PDB file of C-alpha atoms and ligand atoms in Angstrom:
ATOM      1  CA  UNK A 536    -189.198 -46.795  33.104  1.00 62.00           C
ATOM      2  CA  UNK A 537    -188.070 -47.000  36.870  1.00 82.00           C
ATOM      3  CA  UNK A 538    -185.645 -44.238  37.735  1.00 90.00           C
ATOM      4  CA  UNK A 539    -182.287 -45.473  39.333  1.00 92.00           C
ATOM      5  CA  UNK A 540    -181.724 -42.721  41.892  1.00 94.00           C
ATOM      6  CA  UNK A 541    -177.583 -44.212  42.715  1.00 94.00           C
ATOM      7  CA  UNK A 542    -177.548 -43.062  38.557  1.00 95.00           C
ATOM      8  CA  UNK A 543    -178.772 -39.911  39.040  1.00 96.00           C
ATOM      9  CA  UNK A 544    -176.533 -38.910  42.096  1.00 95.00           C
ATOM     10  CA  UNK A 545    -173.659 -40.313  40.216  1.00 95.00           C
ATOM     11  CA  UNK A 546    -174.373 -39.076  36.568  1.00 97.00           C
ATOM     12  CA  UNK A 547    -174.791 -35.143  38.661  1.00 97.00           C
ATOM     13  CA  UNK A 548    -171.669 -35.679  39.965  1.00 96.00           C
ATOM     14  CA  UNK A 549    -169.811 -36.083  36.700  1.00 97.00           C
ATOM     15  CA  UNK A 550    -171.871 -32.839  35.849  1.00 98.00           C
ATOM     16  CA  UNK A 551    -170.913 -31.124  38.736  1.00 97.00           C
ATOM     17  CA  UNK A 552    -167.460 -32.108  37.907  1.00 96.00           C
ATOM     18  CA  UNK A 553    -167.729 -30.795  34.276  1.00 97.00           C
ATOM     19  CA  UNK A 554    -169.364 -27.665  35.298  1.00 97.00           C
ATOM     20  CA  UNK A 555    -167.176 -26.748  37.460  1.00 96.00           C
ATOM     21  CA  UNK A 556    -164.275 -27.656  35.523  1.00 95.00           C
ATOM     22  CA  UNK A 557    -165.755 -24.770  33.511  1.00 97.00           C
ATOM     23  CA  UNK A 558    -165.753 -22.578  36.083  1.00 95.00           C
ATOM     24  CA  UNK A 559    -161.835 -22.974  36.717  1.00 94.00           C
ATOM     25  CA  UNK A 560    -161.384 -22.110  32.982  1.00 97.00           C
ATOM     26  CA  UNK A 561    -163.537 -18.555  33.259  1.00 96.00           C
ATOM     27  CA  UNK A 562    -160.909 -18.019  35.681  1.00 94.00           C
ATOM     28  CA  UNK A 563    -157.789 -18.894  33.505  1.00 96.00           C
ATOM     29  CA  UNK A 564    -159.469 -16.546  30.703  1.00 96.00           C
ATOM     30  CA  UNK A 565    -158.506 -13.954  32.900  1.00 95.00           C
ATOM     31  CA  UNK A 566    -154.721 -15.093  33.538  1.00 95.00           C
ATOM     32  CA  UNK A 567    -153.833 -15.907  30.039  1.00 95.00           C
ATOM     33  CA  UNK A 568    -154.575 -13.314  27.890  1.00 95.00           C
ATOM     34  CA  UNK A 569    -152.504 -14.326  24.539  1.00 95.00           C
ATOM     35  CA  UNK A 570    -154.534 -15.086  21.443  1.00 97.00           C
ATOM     36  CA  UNK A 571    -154.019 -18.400  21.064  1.00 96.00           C
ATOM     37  CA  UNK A 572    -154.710 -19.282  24.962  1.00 97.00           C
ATOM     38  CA  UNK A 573    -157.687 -17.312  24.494  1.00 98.00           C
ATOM     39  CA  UNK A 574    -158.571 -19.263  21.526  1.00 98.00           C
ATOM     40  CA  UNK A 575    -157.520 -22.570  23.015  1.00 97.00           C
ATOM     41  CA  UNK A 576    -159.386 -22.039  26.568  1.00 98.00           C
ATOM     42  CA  UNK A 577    -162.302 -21.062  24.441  1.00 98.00           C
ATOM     43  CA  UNK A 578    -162.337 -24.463  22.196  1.00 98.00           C
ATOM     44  CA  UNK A 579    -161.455 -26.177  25.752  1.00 98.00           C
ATOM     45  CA  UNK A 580    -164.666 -24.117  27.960  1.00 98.00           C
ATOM     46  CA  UNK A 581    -166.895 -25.320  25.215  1.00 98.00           C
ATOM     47  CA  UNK A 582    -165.889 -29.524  25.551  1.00 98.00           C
ATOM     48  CA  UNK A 583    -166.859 -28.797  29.120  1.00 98.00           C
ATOM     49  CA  UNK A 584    -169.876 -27.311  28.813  1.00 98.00           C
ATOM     50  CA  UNK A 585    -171.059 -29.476  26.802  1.00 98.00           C
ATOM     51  CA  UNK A 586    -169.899 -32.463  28.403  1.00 98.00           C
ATOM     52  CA  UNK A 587    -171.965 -30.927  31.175  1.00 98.00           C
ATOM     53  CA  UNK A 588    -174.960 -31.181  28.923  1.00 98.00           C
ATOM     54  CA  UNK A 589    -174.499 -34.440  28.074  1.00 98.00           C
ATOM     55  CA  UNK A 590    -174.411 -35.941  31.530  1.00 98.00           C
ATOM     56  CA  UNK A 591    -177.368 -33.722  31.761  1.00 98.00           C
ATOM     57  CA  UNK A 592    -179.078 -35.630  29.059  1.00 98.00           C
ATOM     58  CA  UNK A 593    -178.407 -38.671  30.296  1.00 98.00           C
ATOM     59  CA  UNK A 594    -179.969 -37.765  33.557  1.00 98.00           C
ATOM     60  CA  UNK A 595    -182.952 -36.416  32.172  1.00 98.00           C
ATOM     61  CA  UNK A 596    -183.105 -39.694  29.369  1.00 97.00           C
ATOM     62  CA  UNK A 597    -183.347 -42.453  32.348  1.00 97.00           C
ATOM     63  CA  UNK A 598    -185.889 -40.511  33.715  1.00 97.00           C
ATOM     64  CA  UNK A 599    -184.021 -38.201  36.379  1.00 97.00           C
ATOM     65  CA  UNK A 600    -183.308 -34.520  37.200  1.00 98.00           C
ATOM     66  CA  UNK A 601    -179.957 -33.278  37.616  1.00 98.00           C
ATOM     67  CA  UNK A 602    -179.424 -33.034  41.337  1.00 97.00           C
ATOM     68  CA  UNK A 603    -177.238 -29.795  43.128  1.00 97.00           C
ATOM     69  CA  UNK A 604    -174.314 -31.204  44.354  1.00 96.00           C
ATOM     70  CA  UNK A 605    -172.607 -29.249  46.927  1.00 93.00           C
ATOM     71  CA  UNK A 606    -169.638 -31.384  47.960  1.00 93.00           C
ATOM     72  CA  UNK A 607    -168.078 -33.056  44.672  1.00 94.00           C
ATOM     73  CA  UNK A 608    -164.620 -33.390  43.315  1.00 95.00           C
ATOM     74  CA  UNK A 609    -163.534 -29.441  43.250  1.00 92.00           C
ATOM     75  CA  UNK A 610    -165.379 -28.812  46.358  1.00 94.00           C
ATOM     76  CA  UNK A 611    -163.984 -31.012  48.223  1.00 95.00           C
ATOM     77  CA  UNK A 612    -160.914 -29.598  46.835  1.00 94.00           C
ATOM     78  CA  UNK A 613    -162.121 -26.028  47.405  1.00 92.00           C
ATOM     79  CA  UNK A 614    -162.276 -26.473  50.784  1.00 93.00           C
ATOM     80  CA  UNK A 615    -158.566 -27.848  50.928  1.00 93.00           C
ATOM     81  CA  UNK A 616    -156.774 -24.920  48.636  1.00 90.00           C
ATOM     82  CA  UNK A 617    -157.432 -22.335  46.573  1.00 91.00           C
ATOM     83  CA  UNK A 618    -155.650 -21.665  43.547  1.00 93.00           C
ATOM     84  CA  UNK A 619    -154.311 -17.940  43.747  1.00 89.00           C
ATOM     85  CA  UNK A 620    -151.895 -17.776  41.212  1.00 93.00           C
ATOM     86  CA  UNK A 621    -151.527 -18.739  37.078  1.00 95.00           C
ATOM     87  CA  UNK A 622    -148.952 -21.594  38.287  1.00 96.00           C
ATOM     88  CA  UNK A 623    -151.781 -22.644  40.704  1.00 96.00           C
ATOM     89  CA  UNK A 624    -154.707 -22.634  38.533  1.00 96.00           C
ATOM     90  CA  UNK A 625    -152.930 -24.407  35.517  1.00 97.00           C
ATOM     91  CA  UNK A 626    -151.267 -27.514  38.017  1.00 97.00           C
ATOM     92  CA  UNK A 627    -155.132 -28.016  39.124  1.00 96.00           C
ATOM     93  CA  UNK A 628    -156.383 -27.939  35.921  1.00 96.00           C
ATOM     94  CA  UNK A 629    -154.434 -30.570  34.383  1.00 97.00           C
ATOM     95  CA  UNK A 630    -154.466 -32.795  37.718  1.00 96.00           C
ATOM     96  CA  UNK A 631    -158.441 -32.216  37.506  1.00 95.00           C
ATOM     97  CA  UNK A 632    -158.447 -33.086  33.861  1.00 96.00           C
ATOM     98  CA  UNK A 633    -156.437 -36.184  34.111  1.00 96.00           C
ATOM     99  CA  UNK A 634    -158.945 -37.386  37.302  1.00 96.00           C
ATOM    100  CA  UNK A 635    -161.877 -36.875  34.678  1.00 95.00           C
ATOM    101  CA  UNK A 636    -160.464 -38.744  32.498  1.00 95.00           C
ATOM    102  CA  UNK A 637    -159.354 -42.146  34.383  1.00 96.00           C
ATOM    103  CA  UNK A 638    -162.574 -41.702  36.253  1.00 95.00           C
ATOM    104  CA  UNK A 639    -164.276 -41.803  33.180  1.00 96.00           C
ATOM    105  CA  UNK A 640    -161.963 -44.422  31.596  1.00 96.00           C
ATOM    106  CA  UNK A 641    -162.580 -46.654  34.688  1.00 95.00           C
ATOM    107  CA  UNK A 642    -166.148 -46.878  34.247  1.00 95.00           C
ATOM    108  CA  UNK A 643    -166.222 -47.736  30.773  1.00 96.00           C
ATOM    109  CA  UNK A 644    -164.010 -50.450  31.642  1.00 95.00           C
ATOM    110  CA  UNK A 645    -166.722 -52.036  34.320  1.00 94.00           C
ATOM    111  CA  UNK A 646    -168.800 -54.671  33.212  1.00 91.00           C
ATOM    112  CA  UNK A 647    -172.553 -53.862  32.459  1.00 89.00           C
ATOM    113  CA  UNK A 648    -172.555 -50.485  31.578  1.00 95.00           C
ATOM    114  CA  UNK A 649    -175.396 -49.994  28.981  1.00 95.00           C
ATOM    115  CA  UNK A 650    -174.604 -48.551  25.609  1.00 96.00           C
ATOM    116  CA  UNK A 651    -176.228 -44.989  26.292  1.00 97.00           C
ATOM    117  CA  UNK A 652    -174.247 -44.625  29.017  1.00 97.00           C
ATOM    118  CA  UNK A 653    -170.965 -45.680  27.456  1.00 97.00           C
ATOM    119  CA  UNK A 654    -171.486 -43.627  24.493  1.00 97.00           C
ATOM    120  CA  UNK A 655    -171.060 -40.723  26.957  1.00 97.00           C
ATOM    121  CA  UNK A 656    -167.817 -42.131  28.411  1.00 97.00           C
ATOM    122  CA  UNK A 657    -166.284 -42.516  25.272  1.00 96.00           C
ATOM    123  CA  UNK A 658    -168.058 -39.036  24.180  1.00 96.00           C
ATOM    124  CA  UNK A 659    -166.516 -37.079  26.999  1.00 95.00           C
ATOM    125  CA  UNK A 660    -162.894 -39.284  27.448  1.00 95.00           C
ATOM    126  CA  UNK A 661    -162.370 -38.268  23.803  1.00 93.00           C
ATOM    127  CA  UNK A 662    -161.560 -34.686  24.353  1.00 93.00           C
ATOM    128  CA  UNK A 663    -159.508 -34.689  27.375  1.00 90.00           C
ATOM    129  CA  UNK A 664    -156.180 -35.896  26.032  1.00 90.00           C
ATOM    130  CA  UNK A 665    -156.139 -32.352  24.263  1.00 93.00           C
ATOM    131  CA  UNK A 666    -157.295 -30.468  27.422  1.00 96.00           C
ATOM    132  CA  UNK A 667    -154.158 -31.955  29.349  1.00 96.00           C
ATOM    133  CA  UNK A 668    -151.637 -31.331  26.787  1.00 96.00           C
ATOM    134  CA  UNK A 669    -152.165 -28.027  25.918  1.00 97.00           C
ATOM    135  CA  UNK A 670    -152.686 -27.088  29.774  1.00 97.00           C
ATOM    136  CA  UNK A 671    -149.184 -28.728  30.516  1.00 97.00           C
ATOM    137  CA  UNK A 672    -147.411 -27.110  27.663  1.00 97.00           C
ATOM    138  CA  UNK A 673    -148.411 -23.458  29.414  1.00 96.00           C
ATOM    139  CA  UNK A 674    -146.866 -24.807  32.464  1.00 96.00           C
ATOM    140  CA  UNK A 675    -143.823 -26.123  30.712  1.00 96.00           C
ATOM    141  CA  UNK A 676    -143.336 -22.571  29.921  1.00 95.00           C
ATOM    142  CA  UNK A 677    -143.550 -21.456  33.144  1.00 94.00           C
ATOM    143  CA  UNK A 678    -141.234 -23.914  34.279  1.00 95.00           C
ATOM    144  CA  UNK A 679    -138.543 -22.734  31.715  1.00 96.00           C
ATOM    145  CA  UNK A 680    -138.659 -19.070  33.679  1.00 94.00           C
ATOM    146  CA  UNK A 681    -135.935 -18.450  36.096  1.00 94.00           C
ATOM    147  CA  UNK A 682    -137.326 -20.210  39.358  1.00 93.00           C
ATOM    148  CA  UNK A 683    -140.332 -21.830  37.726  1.00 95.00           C
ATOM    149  CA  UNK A 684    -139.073 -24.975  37.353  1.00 96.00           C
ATOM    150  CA  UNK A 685    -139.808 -25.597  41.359  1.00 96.00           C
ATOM    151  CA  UNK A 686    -142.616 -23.750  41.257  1.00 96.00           C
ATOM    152  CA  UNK A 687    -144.630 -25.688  39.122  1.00 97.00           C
ATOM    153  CA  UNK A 688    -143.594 -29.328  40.287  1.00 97.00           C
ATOM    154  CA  UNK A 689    -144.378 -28.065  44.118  1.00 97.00           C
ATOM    155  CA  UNK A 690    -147.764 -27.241  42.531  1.00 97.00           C
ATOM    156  CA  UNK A 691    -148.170 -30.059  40.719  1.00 97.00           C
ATOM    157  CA  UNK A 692    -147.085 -32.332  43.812  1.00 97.00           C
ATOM    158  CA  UNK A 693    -149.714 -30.498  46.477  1.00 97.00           C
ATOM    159  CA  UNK A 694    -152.719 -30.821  43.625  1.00 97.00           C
ATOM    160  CA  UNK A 695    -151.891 -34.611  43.302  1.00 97.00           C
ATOM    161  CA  UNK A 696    -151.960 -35.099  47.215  1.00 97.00           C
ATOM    162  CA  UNK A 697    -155.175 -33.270  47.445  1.00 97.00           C
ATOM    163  CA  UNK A 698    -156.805 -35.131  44.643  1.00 97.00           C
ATOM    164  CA  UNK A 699    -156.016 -38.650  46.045  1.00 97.00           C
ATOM    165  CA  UNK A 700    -157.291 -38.057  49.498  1.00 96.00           C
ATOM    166  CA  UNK A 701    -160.567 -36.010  47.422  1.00 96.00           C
ATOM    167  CA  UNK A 702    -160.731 -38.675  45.007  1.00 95.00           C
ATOM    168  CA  UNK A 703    -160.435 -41.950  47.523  1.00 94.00           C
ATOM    169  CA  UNK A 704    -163.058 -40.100  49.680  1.00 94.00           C
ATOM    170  CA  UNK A 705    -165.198 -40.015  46.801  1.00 93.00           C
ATOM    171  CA  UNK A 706    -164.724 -43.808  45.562  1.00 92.00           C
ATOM    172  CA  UNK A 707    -165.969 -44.295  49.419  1.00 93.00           C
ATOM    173  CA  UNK A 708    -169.286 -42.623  48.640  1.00 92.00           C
ATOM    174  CA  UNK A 709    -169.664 -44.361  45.344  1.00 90.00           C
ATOM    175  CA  UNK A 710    -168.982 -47.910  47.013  1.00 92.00           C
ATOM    176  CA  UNK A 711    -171.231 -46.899  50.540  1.00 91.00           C
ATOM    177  CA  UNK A 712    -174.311 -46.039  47.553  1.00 89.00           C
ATOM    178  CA  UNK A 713    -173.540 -49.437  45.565  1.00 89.00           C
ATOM    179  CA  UNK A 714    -173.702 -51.489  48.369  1.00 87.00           C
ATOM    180  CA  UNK A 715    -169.895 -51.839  48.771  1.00 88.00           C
ATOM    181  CA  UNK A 716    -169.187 -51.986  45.001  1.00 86.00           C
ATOM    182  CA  UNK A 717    -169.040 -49.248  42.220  1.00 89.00           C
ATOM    183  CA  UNK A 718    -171.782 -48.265  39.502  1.00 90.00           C
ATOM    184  CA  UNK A 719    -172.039 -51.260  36.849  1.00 87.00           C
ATOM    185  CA  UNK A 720    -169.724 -53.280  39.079  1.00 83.00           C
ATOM    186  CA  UNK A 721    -171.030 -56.622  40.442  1.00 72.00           C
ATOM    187  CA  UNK A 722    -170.916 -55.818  45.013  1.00 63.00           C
ATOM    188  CA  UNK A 723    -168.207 -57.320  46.794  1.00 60.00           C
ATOM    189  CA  UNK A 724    -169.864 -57.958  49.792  1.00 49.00           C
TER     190      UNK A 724
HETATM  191 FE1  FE2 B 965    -164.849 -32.698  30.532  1.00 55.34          FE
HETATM  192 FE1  FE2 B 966    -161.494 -31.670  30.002  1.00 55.34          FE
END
């Protein structure tokens, strides 16, 4: 089987995304220490990791390796803001989570997408509706506390800037790889 190396780059981003996605959920373990957060984030760390593994798998089942990437979605982000406080973190978790999922949903609306592939979109899609309402209901919380309300809509409102300058830079990549189209998408030029 011949190796499609635009697959590879792309399928390691997703990963990337995923693991990484993880990695901003160690760091709400540390913020939210009621049970049933703790209990929740756990459930929630475990979809991503092995979301991770599947987009492994499907790397390593067309014949790839999973590739480092060093300037994906929350990189890119990284280098634009870090998240310092529990009002932070939580408002870039759910506008991460909601990216992941119309990013996903996207592609498995493309034509041409073979089945293996697909079964991963719908695989991974399924769990985030969860991950974003649970996420938002600990910042509705915070927005009930005296001054929180603000708070967490100026939060959410820089994170959703960020992402759609970090997320249209990223579509750029994808089309400048695809020869001006996007993975399973017929080119446009
Ligand atoms: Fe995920
Ligand atoms: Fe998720």
């Amino acid at each position: 089987m011949s190796v499609d190396p635009r697959m590879v780059t792309l399928f390691s981003y997703y990963r990337d995304a995923e693991l990484r996605g993880a990695g901003l959920l160690m760091r709400l373990l540390n913020h939210i220490p009621d049970p049933d957060s703790q209990v929740k984030l756990s459930l929630h760390l475990a979809d991503e990791t092995r979301h991770a593994w599947l987009w492994t798998k499907r790397i390593t089942d067309i014949g790839g390796e999973p590739q480092q990437v060093g300037d994906g979605y929350q990189s890119r982000i990284g280098l634009r803001t870090v998240p310092r406080n529990l009002i932070d973190l939580l408002a870039l978790t759910v506008v991460v989570e909601e990216r992941a999922h119309q990013r996903y949903l996207d592609h498995a609306a493309r034509p041409n997408v073979d089945k293996d592939t697909l079964d991963v979109l719908h695989e991974v899609t399924k769990d985030e509706k969860w991950h974003i309402s649970w996420i938002k209901g600990k910042l509705d919380e915070l927005a009930a506390e005296e001054g929180g309300e603000a708070r967490v809509a100026a939060a959410m409102q820089k994170y959703r800037e960020i992402d759609e300058q970090v997320y249209g830079s990223l579509l750029e990549k994808e089309r400048e790889a695809f020869d001006g189209a996007l993975a399973h998408a017929p080119a446009t030029s």
